CSV table of C-alpha atoms in Angstrom, one decimal:
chain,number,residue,atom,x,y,z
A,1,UNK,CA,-152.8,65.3,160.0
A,2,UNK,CA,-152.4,63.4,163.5
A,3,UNK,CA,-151.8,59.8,164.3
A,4,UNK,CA,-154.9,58.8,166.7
A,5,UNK,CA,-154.1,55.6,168.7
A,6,UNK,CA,-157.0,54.2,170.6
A,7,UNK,CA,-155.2,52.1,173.6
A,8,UNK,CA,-158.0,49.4,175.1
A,9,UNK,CA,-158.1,46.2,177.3
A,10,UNK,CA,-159.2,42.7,176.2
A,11,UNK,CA,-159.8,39.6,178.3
A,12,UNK,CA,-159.2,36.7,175.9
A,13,UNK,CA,-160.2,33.0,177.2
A,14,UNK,CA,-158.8,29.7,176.5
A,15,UNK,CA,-159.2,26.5,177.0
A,16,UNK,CA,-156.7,24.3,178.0
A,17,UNK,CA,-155.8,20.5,176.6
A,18,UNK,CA,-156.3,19.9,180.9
A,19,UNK,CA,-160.3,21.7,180.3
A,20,UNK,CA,-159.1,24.6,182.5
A,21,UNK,CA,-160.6,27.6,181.1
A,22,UNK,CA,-158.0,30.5,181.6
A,23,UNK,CA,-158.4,34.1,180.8
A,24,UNK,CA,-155.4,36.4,179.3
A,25,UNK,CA,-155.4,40.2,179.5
A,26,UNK,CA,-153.8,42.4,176.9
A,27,UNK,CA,-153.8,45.6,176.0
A,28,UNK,CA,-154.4,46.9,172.8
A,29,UNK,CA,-153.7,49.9,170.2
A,30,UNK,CA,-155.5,50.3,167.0
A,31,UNK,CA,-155.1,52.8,164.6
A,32,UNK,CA,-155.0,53.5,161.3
A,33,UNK,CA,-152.4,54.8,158.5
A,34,UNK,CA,-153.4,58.2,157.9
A,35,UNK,CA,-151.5,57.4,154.4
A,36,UNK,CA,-152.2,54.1,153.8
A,37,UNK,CA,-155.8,53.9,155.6
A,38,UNK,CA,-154.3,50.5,156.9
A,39,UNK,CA,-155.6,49.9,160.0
A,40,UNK,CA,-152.9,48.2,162.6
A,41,UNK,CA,-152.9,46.7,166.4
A,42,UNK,CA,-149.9,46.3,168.6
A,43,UNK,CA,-151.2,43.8,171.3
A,44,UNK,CA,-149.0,44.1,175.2
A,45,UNK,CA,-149.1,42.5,178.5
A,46,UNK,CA,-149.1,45.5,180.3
A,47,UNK,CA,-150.7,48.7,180.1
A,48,UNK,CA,-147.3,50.5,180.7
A,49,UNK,CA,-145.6,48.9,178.0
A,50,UNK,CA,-148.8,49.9,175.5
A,51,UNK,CA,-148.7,53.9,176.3
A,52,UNK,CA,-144.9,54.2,175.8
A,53,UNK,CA,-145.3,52.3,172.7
A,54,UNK,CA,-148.3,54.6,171.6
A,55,UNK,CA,-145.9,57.6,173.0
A,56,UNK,CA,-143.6,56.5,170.6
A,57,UNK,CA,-145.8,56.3,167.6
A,58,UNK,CA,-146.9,59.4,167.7
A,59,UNK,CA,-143.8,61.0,168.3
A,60,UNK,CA,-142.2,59.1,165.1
A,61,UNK,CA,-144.8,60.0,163.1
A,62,UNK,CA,-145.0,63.7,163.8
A,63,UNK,CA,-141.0,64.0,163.3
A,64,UNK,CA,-141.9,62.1,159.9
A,65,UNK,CA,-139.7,58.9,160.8
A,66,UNK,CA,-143.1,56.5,161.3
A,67,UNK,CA,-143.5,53.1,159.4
A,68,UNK,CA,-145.9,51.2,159.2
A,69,UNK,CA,-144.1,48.3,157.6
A,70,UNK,CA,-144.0,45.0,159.7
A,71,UNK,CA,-143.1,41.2,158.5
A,72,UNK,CA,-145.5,39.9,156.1
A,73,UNK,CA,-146.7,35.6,156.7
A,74,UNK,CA,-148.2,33.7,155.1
A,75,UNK,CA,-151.2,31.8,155.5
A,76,UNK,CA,-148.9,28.5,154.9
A,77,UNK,CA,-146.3,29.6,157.7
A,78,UNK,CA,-148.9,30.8,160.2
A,79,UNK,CA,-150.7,27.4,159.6
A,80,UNK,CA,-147.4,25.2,160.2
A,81,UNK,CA,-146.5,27.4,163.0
A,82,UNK,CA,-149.6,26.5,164.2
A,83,UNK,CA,-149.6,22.7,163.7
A,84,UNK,CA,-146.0,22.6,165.6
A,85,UNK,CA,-147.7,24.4,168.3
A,86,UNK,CA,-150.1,21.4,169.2
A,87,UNK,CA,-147.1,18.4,168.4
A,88,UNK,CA,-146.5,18.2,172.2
A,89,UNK,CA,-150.0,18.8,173.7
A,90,UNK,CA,-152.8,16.9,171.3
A,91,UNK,CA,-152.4,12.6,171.2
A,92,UNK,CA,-150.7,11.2,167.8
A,93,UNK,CA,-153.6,10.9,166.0
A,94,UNK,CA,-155.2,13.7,166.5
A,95,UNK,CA,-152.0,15.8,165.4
A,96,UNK,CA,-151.8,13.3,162.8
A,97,UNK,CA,-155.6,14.6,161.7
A,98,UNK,CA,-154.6,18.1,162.1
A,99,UNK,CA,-151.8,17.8,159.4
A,100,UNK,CA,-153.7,15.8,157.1
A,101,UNK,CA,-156.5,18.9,157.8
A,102,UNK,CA,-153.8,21.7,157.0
A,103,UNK,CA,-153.3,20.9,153.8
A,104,UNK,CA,-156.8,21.5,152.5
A,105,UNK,CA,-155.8,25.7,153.9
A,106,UNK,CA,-151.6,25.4,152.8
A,107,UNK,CA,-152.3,23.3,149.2
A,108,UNK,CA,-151.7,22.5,146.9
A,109,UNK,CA,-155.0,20.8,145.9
A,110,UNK,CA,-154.9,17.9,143.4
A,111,UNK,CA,-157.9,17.6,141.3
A,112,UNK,CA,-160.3,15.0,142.2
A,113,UNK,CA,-159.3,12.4,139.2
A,114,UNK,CA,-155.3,12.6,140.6
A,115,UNK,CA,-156.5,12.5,144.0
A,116,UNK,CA,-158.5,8.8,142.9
A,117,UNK,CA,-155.7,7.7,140.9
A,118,UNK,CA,-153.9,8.4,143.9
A,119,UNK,CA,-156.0,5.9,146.0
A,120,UNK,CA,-156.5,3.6,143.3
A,121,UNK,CA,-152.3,3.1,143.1
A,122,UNK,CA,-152.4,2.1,147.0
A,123,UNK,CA,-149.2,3.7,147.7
A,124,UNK,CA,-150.4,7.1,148.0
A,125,UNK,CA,-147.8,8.4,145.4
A,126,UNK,CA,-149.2,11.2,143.9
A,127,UNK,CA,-149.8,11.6,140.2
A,128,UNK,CA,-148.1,14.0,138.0
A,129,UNK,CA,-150.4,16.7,137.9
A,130,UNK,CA,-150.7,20.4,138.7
A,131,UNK,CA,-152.2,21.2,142.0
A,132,UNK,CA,-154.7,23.9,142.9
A,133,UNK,CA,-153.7,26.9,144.5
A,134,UNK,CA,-155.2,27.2,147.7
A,135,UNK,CA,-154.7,30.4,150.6
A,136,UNK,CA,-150.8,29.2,151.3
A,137,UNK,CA,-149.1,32.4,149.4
A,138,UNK,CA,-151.8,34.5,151.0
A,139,UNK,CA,-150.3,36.8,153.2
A,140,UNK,CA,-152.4,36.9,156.8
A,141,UNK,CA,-152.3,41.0,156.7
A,142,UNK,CA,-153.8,40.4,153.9
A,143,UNK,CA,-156.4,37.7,153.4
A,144,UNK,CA,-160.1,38.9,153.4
A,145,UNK,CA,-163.5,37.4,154.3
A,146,UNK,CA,-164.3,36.9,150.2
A,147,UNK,CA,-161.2,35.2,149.9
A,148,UNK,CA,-161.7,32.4,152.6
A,149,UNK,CA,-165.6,31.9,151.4
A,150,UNK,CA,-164.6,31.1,148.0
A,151,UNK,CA,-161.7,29.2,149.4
A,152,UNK,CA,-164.2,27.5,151.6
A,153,UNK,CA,-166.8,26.7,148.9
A,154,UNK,CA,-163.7,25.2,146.4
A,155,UNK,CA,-163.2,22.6,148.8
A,156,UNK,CA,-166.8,22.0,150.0
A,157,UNK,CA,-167.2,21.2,146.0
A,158,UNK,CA,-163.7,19.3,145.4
A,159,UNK,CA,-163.2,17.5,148.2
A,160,UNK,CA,-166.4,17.6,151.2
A,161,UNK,CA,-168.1,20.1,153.5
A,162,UNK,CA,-167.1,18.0,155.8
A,163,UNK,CA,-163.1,18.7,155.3
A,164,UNK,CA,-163.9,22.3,154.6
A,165,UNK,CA,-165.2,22.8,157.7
A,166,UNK,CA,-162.5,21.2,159.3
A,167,UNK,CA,-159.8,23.1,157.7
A,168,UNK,CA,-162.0,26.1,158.8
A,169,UNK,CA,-161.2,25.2,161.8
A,170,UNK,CA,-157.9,25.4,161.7
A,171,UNK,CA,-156.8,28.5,159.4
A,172,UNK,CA,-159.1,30.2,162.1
A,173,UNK,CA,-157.1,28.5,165.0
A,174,UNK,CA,-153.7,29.5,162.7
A,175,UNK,CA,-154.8,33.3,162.0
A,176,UNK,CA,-155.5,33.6,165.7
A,177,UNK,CA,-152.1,32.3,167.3
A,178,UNK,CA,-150.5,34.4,164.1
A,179,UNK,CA,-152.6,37.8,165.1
A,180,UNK,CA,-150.9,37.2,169.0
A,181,UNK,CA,-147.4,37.0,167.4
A,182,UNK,CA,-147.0,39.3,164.5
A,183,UNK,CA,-150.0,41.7,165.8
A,184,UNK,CA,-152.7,42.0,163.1
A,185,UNK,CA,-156.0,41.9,162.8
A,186,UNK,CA,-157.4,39.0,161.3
A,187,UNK,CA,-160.5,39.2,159.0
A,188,UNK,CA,-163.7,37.9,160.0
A,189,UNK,CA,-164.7,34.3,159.2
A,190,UNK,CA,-167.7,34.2,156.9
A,191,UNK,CA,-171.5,33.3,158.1
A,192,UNK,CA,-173.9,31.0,156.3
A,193,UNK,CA,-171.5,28.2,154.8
A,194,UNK,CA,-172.8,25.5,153.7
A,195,UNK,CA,-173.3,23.3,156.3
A,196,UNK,CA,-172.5,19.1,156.2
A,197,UNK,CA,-175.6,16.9,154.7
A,198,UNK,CA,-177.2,15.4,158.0
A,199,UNK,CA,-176.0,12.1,158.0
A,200,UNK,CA,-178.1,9.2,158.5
A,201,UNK,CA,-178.3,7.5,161.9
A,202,UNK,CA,-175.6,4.8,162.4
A,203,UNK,CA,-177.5,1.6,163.0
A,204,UNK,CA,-177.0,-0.5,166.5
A,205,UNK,CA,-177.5,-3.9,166.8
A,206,UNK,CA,-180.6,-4.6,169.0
A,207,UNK,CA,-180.1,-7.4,172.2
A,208,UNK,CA,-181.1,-10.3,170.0
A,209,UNK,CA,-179.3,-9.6,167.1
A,210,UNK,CA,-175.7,-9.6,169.6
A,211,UNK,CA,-177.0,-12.4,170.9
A,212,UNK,CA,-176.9,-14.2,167.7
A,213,UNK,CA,-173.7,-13.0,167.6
A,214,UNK,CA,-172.2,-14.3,170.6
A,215,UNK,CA,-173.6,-17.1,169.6
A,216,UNK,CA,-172.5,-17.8,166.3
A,217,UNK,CA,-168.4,-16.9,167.6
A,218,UNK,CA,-168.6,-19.6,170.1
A,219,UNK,CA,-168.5,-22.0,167.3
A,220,UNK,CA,-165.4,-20.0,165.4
A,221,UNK,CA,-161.6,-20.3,166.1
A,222,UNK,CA,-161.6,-16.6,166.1
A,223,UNK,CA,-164.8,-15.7,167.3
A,224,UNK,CA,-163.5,-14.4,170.6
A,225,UNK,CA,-161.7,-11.3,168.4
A,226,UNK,CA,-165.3,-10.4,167.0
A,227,UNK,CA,-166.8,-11.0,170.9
A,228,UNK,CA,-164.5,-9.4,173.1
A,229,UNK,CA,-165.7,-5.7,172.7
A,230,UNK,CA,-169.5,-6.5,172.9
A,231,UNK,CA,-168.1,-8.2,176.4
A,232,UNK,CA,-165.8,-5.8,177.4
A,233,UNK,CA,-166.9,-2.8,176.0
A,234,UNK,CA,-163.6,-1.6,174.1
A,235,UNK,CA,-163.2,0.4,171.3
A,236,UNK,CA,-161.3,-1.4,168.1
A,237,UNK,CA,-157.9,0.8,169.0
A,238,UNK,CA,-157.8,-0.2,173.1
A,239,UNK,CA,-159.1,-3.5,172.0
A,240,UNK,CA,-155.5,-3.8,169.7
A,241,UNK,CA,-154.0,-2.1,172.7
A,242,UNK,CA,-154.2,-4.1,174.9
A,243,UNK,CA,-151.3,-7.0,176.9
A,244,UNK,CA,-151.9,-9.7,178.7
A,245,UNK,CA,-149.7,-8.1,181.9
A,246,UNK,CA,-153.0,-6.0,181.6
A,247,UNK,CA,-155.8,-8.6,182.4
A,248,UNK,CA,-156.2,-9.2,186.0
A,249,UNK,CA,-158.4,-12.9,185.9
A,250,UNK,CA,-157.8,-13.7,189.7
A,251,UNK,CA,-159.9,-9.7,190.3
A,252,UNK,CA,-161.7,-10.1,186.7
A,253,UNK,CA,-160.4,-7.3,186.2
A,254,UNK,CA,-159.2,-5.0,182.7
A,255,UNK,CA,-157.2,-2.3,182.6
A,256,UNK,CA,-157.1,-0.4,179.2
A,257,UNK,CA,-153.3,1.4,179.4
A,258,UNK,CA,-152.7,2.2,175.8
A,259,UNK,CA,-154.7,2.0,172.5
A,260,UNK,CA,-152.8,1.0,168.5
A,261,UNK,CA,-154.0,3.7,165.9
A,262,UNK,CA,-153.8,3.4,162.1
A,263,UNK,CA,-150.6,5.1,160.5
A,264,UNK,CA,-151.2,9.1,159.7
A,265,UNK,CA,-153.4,8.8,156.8
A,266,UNK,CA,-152.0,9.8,153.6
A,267,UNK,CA,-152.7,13.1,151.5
A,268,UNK,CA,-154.4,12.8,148.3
């Protein structure tokens, strides 16, 4: 029985925080165990580097001395290894959003009642109750495409397709970066999830109606805090942003430097 080692090149693209589309080239071997029928990939920058290797596993194998036996991760470290890997390059809230996102892949779940009582207490303490097991323990080398549709469809049901799709997002994001360092293949996501509930339209005030408006916060103390963004066209965050070193009245002029988000969102 042989070791047969198929050696192949990949262009994998990316796309930068900047937009910048950039394209990697690695080079590949797959195989699998004759023993085990495991199948394996050893990913290299250079094509050298990938035939020695390949050289080498052959020639371990034949004088009996191969193994096949790598570090095992799990879903819950390649995820937070993931997460860390977007702290310097994605704004606060977004990684803030991320986080909040991860834990619907890491869990523990609370069940919906703990989760309300949770919201309900308005500290975001959470009850005493056992959590769901979600993919977490999972090691990557291991987790299948059944596995991650179930896992898809228990959140869909317990929490919304909306943060199921999200955290879809991100354990594929996770399994990716994880398949570059520990060289696996990952499995496959699944087709046909369920798919978010169109939403209905959001509803915008027609001309007269924020003209009524404008109206009606001349006559209020505060009125100029409901005003000011149908004026200026600011969103609420640059709106709560913004200084008065950053309004210019002599060139009627506003500059929007900075914007006040809400704190990271608790997880319930």
């Amino acid at each position: 029985m042989t070791l047969n080692i198929a050696l192949t090149k990949r262009i994998r693209r990316r796309k930068l925080t900047s937009g910048e589309t950039i394209e990697q080239q690695r080079y590949v071997l797959d195989w699998r165990d004759p023993r085990t029928g495991s199948r394996e990939q050893r990913f290299f920058e250079r094509q050298k580097d990938a035939q020695e290797q390949r050289a080498a596993l052959i020639a371990a194998y034949e004088r009996g001395s191969y193994s096949a036996e790598r570090k095992k991760v799990t879903v819950a470290e390649a995820v937070a290894a993931w997460v860390d890997a977007k702290r310097a390059v994605v704004r606060a809230n977004t990684f803030a959003s991320y986080e909040f996102q991860a834990r619907y892949v890491a869990g523990p779940l609370l069940p919906a009642e703990a989760r309300l009582a949770a919201i309900q207490s308005g500290t975001g303490a959470k009850p005493n109750a056992r959590g769901m097991t979600l993919l977490g323990p999972v090691k990557v080398q291991e987790l299948t495409t059944r596995q991650i549709r179930e896992w898809h469809r228990l959140i869909s049901e317990e929490v919304s397709v909306y943060s199921a799709n999200k955290a879809m997002m991100i354990l594929k994001a996770a399994l990716a970066l994880a398949a570059e360092d520990h060289e696996f293949r990952p499995p496959a996501m699944p087709t046909r999830l369920q798919r978010q509930r169109d939403k209905a339209r959001k509803a915008v005030l027609a001309p007269e109606q924020v003209a009524r408006l404008l109206g009606a916060a001349q006559d209020d103390d505060k009125g100029v805090y409901v005003a000011f963004p149908f004026l200026a066209g600011t969103r609420p965050s640059e709106q709560l942003g913004l200084l008065w070193e950053d309004v210019d009245f002599d060139a009627n002029l506003l500059r929007i430097r900075r914007i006040q988000l809400k704190e990271s969102p608790q997880y319930l």
